[in-house]
Coordinates of C-alpha atoms in Angstrom, one line a residue:
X1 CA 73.0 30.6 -21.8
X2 CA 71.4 27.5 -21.5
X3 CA 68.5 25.4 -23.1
X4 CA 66.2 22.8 -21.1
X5 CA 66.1 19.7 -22.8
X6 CA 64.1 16.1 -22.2
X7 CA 66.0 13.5 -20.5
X8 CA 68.1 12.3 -23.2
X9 CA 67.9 8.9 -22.2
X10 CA 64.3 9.2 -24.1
X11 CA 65.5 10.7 -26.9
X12 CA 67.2 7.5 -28.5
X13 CA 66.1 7.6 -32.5
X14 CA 65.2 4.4 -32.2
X15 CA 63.7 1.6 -30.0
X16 CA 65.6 -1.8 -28.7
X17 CA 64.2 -5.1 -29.5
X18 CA 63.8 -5.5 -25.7
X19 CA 61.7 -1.8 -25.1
X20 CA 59.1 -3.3 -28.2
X21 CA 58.4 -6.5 -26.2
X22 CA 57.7 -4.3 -23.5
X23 CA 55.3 -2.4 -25.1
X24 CA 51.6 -3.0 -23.2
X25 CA 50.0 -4.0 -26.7
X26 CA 53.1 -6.4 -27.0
X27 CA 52.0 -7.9 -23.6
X28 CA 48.8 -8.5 -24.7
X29 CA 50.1 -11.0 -27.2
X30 CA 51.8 -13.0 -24.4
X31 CA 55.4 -12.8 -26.4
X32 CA 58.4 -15.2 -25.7
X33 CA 61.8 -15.1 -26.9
X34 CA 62.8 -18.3 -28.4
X35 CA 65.9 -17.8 -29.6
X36 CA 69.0 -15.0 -29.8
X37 CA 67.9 -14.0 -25.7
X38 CA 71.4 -12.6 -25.9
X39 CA 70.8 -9.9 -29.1
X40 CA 67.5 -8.0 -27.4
X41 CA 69.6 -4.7 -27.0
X42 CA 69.7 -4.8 -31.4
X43 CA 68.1 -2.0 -32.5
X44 CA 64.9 -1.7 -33.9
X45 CA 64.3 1.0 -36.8
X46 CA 61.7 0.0 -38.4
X47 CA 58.4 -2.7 -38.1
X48 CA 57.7 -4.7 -41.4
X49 CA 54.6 -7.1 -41.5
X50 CA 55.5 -9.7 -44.7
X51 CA 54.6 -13.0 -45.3
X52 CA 56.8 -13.5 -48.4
X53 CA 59.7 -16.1 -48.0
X54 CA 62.0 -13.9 -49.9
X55 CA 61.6 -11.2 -47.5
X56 CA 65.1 -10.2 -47.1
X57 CA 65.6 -8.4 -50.3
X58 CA 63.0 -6.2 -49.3
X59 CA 65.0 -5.0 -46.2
X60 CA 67.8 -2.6 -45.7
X61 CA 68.7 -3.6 -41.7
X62 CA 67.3 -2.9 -38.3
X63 CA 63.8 -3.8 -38.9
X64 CA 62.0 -5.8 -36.8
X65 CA 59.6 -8.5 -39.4
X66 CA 56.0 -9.7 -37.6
X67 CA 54.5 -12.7 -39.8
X68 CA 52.7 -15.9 -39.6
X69 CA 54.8 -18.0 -41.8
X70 CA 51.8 -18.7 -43.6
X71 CA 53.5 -19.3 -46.5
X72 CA 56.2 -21.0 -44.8
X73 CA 54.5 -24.4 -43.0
X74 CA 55.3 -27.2 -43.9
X75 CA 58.0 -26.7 -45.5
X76 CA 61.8 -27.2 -43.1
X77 CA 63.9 -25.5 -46.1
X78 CA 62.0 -22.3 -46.6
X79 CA 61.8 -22.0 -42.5
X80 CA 65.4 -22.1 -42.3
X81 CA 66.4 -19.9 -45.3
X82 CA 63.9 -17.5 -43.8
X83 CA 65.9 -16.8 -41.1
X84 CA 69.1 -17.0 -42.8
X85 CA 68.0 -14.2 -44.9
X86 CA 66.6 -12.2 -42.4
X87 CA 70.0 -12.6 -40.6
X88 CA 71.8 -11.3 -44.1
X89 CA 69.9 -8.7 -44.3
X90 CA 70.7 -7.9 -40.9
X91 CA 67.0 -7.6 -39.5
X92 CA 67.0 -6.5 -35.7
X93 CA 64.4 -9.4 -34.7
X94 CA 61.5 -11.7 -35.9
X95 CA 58.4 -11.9 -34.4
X96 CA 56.2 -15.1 -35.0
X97 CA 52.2 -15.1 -34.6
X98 CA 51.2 -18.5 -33.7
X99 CA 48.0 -19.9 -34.6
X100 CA 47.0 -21.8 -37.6
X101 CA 50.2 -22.0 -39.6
X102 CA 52.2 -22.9 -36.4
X103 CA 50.1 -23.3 -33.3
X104 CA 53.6 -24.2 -31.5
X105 CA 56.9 -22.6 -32.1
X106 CA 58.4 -24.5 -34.8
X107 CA 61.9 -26.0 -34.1
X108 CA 63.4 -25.7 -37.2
X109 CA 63.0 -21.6 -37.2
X110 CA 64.1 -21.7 -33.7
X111 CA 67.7 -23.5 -33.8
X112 CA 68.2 -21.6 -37.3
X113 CA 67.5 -18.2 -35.5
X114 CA 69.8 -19.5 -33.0
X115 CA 72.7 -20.4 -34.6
X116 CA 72.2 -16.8 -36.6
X117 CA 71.6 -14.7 -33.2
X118 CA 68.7 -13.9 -34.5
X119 CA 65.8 -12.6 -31.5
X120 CA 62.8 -14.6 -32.2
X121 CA 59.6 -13.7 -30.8
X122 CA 56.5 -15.6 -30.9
X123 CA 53.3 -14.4 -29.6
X124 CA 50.6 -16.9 -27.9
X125 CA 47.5 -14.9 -28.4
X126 CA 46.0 -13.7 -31.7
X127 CA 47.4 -10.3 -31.9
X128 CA 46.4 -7.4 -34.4
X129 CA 50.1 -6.7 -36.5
X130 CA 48.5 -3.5 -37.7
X131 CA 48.3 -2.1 -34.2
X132 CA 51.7 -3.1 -32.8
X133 CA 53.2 -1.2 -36.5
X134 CA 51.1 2.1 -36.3
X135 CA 52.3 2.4 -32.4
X136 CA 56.0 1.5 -33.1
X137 CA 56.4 4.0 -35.9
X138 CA 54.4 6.6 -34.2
X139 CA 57.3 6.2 -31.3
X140 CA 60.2 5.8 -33.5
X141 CA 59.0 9.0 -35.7
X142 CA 58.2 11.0 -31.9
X143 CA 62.3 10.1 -31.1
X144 CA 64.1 11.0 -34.2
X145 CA 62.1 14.6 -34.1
X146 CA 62.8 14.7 -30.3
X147 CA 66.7 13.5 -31.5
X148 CA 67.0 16.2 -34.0
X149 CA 65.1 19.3 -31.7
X150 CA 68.1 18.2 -29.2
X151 CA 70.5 18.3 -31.8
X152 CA 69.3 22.1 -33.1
X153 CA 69.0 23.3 -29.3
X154 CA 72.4 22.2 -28.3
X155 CA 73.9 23.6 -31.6
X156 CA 71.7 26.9 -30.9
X157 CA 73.0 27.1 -27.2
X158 CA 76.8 26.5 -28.6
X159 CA 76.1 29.4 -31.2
X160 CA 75.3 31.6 -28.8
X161 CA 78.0 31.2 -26.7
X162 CA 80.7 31.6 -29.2
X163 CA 78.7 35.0 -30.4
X164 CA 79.4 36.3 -26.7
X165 CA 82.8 35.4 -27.0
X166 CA 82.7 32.6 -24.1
X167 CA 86.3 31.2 -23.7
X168 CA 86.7 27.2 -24.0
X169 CA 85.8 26.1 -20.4
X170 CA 82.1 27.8 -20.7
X171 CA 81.6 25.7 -23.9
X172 CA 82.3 22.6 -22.3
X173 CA 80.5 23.7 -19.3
X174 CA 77.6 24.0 -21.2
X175 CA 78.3 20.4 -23.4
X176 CA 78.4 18.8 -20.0
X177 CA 75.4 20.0 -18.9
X178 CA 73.4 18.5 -22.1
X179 CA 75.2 15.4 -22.2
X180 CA 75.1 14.9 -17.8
X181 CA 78.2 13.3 -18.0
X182 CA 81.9 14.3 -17.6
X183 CA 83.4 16.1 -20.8
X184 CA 86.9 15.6 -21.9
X185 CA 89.3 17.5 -24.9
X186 CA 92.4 15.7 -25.7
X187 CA 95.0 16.5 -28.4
X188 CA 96.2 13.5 -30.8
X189 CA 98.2 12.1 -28.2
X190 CA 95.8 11.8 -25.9
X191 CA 96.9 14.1 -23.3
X192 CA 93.9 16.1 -22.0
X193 CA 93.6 19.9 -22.5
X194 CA 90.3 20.7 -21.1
X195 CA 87.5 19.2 -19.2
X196 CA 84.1 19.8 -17.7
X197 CA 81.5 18.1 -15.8
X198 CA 80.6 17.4 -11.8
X199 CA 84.8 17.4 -10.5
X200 CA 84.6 14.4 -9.0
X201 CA 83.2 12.6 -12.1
X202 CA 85.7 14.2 -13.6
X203 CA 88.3 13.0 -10.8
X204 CA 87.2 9.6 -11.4
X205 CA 87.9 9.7 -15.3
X206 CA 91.2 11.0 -15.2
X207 CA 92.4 8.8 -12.2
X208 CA 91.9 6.2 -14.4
X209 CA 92.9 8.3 -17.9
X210 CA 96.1 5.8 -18.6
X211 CA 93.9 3.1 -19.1
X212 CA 91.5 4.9 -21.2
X213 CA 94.0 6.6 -23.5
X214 CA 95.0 3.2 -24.2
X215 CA 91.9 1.9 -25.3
X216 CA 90.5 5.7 -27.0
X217 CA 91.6 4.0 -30.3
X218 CA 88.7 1.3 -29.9
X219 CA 85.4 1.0 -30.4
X220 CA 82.6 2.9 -28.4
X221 CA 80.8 1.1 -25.3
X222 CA 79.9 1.6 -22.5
X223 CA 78.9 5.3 -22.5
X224 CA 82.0 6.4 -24.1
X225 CA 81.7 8.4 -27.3
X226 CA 84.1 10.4 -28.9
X227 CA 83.8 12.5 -32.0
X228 CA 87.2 13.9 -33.6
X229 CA 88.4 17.6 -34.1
X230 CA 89.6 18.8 -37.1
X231 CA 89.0 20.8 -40.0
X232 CA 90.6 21.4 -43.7
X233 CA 92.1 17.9 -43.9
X234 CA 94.3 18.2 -40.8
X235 CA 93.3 16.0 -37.3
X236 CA 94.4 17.9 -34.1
X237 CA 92.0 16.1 -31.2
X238 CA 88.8 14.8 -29.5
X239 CA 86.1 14.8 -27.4
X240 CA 84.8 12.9 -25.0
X241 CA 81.4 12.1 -23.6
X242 CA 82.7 9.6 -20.5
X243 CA 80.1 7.9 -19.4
X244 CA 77.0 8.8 -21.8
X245 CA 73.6 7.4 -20.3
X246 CA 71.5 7.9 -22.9
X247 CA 71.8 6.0 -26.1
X248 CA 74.8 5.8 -28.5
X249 CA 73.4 7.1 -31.6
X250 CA 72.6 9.9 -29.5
X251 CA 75.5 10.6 -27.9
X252 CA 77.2 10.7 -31.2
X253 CA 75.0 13.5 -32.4
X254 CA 75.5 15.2 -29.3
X255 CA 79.3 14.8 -29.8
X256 CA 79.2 16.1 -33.4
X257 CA 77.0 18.8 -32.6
X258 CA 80.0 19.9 -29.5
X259 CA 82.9 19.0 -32.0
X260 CA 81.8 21.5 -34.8
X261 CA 81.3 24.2 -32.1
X262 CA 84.7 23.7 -30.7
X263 CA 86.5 23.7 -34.2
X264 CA 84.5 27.2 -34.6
X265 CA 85.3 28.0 -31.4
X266 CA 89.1 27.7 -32.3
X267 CA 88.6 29.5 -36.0
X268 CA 87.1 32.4 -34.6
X269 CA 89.0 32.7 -31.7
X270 CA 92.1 32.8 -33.6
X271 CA 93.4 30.2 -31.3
X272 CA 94.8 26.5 -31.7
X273 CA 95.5 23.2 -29.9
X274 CA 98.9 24.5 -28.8
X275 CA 96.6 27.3 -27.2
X276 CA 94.5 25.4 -25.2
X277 CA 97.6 23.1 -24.2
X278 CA 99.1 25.9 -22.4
X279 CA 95.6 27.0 -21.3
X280 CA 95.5 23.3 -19.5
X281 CA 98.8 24.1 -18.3
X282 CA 98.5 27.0 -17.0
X283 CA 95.3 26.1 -15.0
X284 CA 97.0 23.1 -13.4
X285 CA 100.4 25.6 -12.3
X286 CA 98.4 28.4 -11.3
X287 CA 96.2 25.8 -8.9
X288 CA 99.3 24.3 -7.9
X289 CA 101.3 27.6 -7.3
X290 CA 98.2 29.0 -5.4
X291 CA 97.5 25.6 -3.1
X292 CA 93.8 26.5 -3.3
X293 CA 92.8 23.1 -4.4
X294 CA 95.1 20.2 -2.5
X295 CA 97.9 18.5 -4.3
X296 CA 96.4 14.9 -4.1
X297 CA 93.4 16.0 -6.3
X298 CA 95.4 18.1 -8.9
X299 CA 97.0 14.5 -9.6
X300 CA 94.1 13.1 -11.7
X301 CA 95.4 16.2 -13.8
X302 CA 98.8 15.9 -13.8
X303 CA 99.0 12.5 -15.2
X304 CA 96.1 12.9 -17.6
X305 CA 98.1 16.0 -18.9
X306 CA 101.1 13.8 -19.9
X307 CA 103.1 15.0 -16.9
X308 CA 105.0 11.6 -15.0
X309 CA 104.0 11.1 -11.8
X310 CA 105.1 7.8 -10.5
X311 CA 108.5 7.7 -8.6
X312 CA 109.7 11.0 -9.9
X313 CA 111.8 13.8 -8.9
X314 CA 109.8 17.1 -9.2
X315 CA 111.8 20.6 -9.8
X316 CA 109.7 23.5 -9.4
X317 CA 111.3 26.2 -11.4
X318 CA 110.0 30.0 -11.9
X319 CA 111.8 32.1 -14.9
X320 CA 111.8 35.8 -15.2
X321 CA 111.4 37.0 -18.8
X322 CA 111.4 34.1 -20.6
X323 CA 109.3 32.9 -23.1
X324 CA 107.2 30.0 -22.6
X325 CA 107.4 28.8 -26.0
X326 CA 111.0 28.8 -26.1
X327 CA 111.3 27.1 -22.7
X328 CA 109.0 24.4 -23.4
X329 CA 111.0 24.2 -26.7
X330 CA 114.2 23.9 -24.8
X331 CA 112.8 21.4 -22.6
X332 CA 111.6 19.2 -25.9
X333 CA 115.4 19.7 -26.9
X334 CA 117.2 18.6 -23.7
X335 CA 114.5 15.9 -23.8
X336 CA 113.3 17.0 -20.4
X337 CA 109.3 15.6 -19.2
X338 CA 107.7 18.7 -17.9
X339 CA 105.0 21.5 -18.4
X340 CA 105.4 24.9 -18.8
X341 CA 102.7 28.0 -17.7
X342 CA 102.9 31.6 -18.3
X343 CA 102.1 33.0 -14.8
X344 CA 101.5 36.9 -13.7
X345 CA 103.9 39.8 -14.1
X346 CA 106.4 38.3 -16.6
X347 CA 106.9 34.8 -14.6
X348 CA 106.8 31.5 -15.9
X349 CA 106.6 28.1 -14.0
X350 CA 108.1 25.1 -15.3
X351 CA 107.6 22.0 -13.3
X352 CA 110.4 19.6 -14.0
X353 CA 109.2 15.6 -14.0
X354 CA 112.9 13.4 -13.7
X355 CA 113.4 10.1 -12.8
X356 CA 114.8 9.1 -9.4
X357 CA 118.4 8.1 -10.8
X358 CA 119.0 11.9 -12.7
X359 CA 120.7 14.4 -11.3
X360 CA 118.3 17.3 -10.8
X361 CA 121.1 19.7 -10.4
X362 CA 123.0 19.2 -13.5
X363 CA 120.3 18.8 -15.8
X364 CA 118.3 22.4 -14.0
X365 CA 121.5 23.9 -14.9
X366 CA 121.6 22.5 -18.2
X367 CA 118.0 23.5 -18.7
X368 CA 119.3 27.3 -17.2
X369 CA 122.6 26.9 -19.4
X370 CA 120.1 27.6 -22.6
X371 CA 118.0 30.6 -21.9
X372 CA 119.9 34.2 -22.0
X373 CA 119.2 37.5 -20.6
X374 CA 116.2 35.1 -17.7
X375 CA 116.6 34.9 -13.9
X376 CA 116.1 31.3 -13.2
X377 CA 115.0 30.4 -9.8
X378 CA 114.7 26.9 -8.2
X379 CA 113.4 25.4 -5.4
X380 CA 115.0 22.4 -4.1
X381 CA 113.7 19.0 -6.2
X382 CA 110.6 17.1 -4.1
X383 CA 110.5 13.4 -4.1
X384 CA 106.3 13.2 -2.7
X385 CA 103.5 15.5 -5.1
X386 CA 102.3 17.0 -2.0
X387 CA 105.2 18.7 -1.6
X388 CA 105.3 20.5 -5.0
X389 CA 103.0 23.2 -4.3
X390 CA 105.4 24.6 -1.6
X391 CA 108.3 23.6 -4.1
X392 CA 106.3 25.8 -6.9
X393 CA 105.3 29.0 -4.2
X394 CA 109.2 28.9 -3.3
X395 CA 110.7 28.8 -6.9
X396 CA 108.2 31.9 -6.8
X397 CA 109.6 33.9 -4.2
X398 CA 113.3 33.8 -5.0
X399 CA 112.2 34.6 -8.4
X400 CA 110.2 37.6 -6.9
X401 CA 113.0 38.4 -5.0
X402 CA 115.7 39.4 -7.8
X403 CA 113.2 40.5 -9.7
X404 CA 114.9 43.9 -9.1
X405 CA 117.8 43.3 -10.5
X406 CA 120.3 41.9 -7.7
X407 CA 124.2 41.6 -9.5
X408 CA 126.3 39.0 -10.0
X409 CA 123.2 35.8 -9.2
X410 CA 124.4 32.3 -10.3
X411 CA 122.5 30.9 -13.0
X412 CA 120.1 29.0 -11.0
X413 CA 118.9 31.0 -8.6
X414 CA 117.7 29.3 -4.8
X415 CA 116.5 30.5 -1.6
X416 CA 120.1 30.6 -0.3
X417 CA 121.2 33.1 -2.9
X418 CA 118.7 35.8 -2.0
X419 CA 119.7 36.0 1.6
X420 CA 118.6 39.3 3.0
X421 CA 116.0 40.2 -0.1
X422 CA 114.2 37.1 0.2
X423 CA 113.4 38.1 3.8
X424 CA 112.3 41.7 2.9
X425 CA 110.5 40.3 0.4
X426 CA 107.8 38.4 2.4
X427 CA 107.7 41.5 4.5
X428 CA 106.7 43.6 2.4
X429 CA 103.1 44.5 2.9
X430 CA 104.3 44.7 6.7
X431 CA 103.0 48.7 7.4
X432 CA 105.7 48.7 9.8
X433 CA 108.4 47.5 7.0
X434 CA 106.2 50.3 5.0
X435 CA 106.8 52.8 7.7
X436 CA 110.3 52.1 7.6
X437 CA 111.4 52.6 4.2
X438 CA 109.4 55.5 3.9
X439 CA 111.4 57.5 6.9
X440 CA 115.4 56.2 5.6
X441 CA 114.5 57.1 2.5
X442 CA 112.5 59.9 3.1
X443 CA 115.0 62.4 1.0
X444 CA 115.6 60.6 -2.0
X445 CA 111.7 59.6 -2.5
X446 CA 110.7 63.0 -4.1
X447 CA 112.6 65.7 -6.1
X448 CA 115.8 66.1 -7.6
X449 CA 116.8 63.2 -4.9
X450 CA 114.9 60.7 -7.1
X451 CA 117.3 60.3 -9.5
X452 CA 119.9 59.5 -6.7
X453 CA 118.8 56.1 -6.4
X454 CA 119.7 54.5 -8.6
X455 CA 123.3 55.4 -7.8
X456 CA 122.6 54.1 -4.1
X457 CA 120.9 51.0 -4.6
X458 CA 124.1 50.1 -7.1
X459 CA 126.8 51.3 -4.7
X460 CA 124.8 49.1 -1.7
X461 CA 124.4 46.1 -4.3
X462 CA 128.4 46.2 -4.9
X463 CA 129.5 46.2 -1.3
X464 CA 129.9 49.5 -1.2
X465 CA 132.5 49.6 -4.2
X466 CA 133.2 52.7 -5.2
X467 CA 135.0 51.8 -8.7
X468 CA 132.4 49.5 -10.2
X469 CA 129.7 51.9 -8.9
X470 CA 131.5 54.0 -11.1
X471 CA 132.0 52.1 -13.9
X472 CA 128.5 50.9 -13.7
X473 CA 126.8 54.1 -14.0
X474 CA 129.6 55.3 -16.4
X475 CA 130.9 58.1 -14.2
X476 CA 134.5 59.4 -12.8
X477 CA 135.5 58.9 -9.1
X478 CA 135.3 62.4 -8.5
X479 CA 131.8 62.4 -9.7
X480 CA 130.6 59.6 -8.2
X481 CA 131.7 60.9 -4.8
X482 CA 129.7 63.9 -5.2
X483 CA 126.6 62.2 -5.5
X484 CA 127.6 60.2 -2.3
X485 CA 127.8 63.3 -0.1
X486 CA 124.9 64.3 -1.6
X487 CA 123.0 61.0 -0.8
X488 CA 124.1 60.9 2.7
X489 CA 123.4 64.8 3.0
X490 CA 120.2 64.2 1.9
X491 CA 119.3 61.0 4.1
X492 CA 121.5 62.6 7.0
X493 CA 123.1 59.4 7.2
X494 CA 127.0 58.1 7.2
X495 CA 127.6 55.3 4.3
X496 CA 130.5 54.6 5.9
X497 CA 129.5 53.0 9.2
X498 CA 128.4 49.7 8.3
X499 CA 125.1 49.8 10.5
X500 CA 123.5 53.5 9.0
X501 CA 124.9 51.4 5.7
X502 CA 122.8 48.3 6.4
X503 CA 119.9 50.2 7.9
X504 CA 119.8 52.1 4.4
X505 CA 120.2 49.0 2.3
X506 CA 117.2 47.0 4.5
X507 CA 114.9 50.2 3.7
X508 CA 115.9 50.5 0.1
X509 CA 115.1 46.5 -0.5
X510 CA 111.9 46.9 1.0
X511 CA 111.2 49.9 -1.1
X512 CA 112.0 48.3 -4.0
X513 CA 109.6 45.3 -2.8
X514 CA 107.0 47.2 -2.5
X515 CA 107.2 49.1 -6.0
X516 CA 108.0 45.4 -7.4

């Protein structure tokens, strides 16, 4: 869904001191700026013609005053406490007509308006007041509707998205594409959850996101608005237009308008910041794990998440059955930089961020040393980013390749360990590897044999140990050797000579891949 809006560089609510001089019925009147050149960017919300000297109480700010000074020649002290109470007032500029009061611009006005910052405009032709008010106002009336159509049609467009149920990237997807500059979603610490906008805009803000966090506390320039997230007394993040071309006051009701929708978004969606961290998470370890998108431009991401980047140690880590609350809360504990991702069929990444001087042994198997009842696999630590996507797709594969259940795996698990079943595990989609376990196993794949598995693939597992195949499957010897002969009648194969053995145990890994 999507609504097509003005530019909104024209939809400023209001006019700059500088765009009214520029007017072509300004022009006429041959204006020059006399003073306060510096302070033509004020701006202007509102044209007052008045000739008393006490205008200032009549003014609440932002207007810009035409007069005479009729009332004021002649007279140095009620020049200069003209302006000064203009400048109290905090009037955007004033604009002098010359002619019969002052034929020239008159000093004392000028240096007062100076020392005040004050714009002051005098015009060198007669010039009609009434004309250059009626064509302001008509303008400045034109912009705050246009302001406030904007407003409605990006809050419409928002609405309508969150009826559908669109997830949080489409809503800033759609933000960005009103605002034309990149969007970004931080939580109180200014680590960014989400963004949107053209990537490499995007690329460019969060390359330089350290620097900006730092300064998110200040005041708005420069294109940067923010507008905070919240609701029920309690603060939880931001968001940021980066870059904002059109005018502030605009951009901040564009902001506001995208800050209530997200904090809807999150209240109807049952979901929370903590959500939409792991969300951000996720998306960076999934792109990492998948190496679609290069390593050297997930970095913008990486750091602007809060992850260290700089001269770090990086320990890709993949953990089978764990929950990724509780590892990222025993990574808080051991005090451990990292982030943590809920991946696809029960696996979660964690990607480790040490410094160069820790040992990335002891502290995985610290990390390891926490969790119960997980299979925790490692790949070995990477010094360079670029490596960390291979680091991440191995952690994956020895995790993939105990996913069955191998005995007796050290608490860290690493390719080394996995030996034979990491090998049958890349092969798996191999339709000769197919081929193969389907015609050892041919007799135990169907029927009564079925059950027989399990009692092979334990007695294989074990070395071929008899006793703790027993005791495993809580069986007598006498038993256990029944099933045996049965097995090897049924697969017309001798367990005893170690080749038929290892032939078996290949076919019944890759098996087991495959149904994995």
């Amino acid at each position: 869904m999507s609504t097509t809006l003005e530019p909104l560089e024209s939809l400023a609510p209001t006019l700059s001191v500088r765009q009214v001089l520029m007017l072509e019925r300004v022009l006429a009147g041959e204006p020059e700026v006399v003073a306060g050149a510096g302070q033509l960017d004020r701006a202007v919300r509102w044209v007052h013609v008045a000739e008393a000297a006490d205008v200032g109480v009549m003014l609440s700010g932002g207007e810009m005053v035409l007069t005479t000074g009729v009332l004021l020649a002649g007279d140095d002290d009620k020049q200069a406490e003209y302006i000064r109470s203009l400048h109290r007032a905090e009037a955007a500029a004033v604009v002098l007509g010359l002619g019969r009061a002052f034929p020239a611009p008159p000093d004392v006005m000028r240096r007062a308006a100076e020392r005040c910052g004050l714009p002051m405009v005098v015009l060198h032709r007669p010039f009609p007041f009434a004309e250059l008010t009626e064509e302001v106002q008509a303008r400045l009336i034109r912009r705050k509707f246009a302001a406030v159509s904007m407003s409605e049609a990006v809050r419409t467009a928002l609405t309508g998205l969150i009826t559908a149920g669109a997830p949080l990237q489409r809503m800033l997807d759609e933000i960005a594409h009103h605002s034309g500059c990149p969007v970004v979603v931080t939580n109180l610490a200014h680590r960014v959850l989400a963004t949107a906008g053209e990537r490499s805009a995007v690329d460019d803000v969060l390359r330089d996101w350290e620097r900006i966090a730092r300064q998110a506390g200040g005041s708005e320039g420069d294109g940067w608005i923010r507008a905070e997230l919240g609701g029920r007394g309690e603060r939880w993040g931001q968001i940021m237009l980066c870059g904002y071309r059109g005018d502030t006051a605009t951009g901040r009701l564009l902001a506001d308008r995208a800050a209530e929708a997200l904090v809807l978004h999150r209240m109807l969606g049952g979901t929370s910041a903590h959500t939409w961290e792991e969300q951000s998470a996720q998306s960076l370890l999934t792109d990492l794990v998948s190496g679609v998108v290069p390593a050297r431009q997930l970095l913008p991401r990486a750091r602007a998440a809060g992850l260290p980047v700089n001269r770090r140690t990086f320990v890709p880590l993949v953990v089978r059955d764990g929950d990724p609350a509780e590892l990222d809360r025993v990574l808080r504990l051991l005090g451990l930089p990292g982030i943590v991702a809920e991946l696809a069929d029960g696996a979660t990444a964690v990607l480790l961020s040490l410094a160069r001087d820790q040992d990335a042994t002891v502290l995985t198997a610290n990390f390891a040393a926490r969790l119960s009842g997980t299979v925790v696999a490692a790949a070995d630590p990477r010094t360079a980013w670029d490596d960390v996507p291979s680091g991440m797709r191995e952690a994956r594969h020895v995790a993939d390749a105990v996913a069955s259940g191998a005995l007796d795996l050290p608490a860290v698990v690493r390719l080394k360990d996995v030996h034979l079943r990491g090998l049958i595990r890349l092969l798996r989609d191999d339709p000769h590897v197919q081929s193969f376990a389907e015609r050892e196993l041919d007799g135990l794949l169907c029927g009564p044999g079925a059950d027989l598995l399990a009692v092979l693939r334990t007695y294989l597992a074990t070395g071929r140990n008899k006793s703790r195949t027993a005791q495993l499957h809580h069986v007598s010897r006498p038993a256990l050797y029944r099933r045996l002969e049965a097995i090897q009648g049924r697969l017309g194969v001798d367990l005893d000579d170690f080749e038929q053995a290892a032939s078996v145990h290949i076919a019944l890994l890759a098996h087991d891949a495959q149904q994995g």
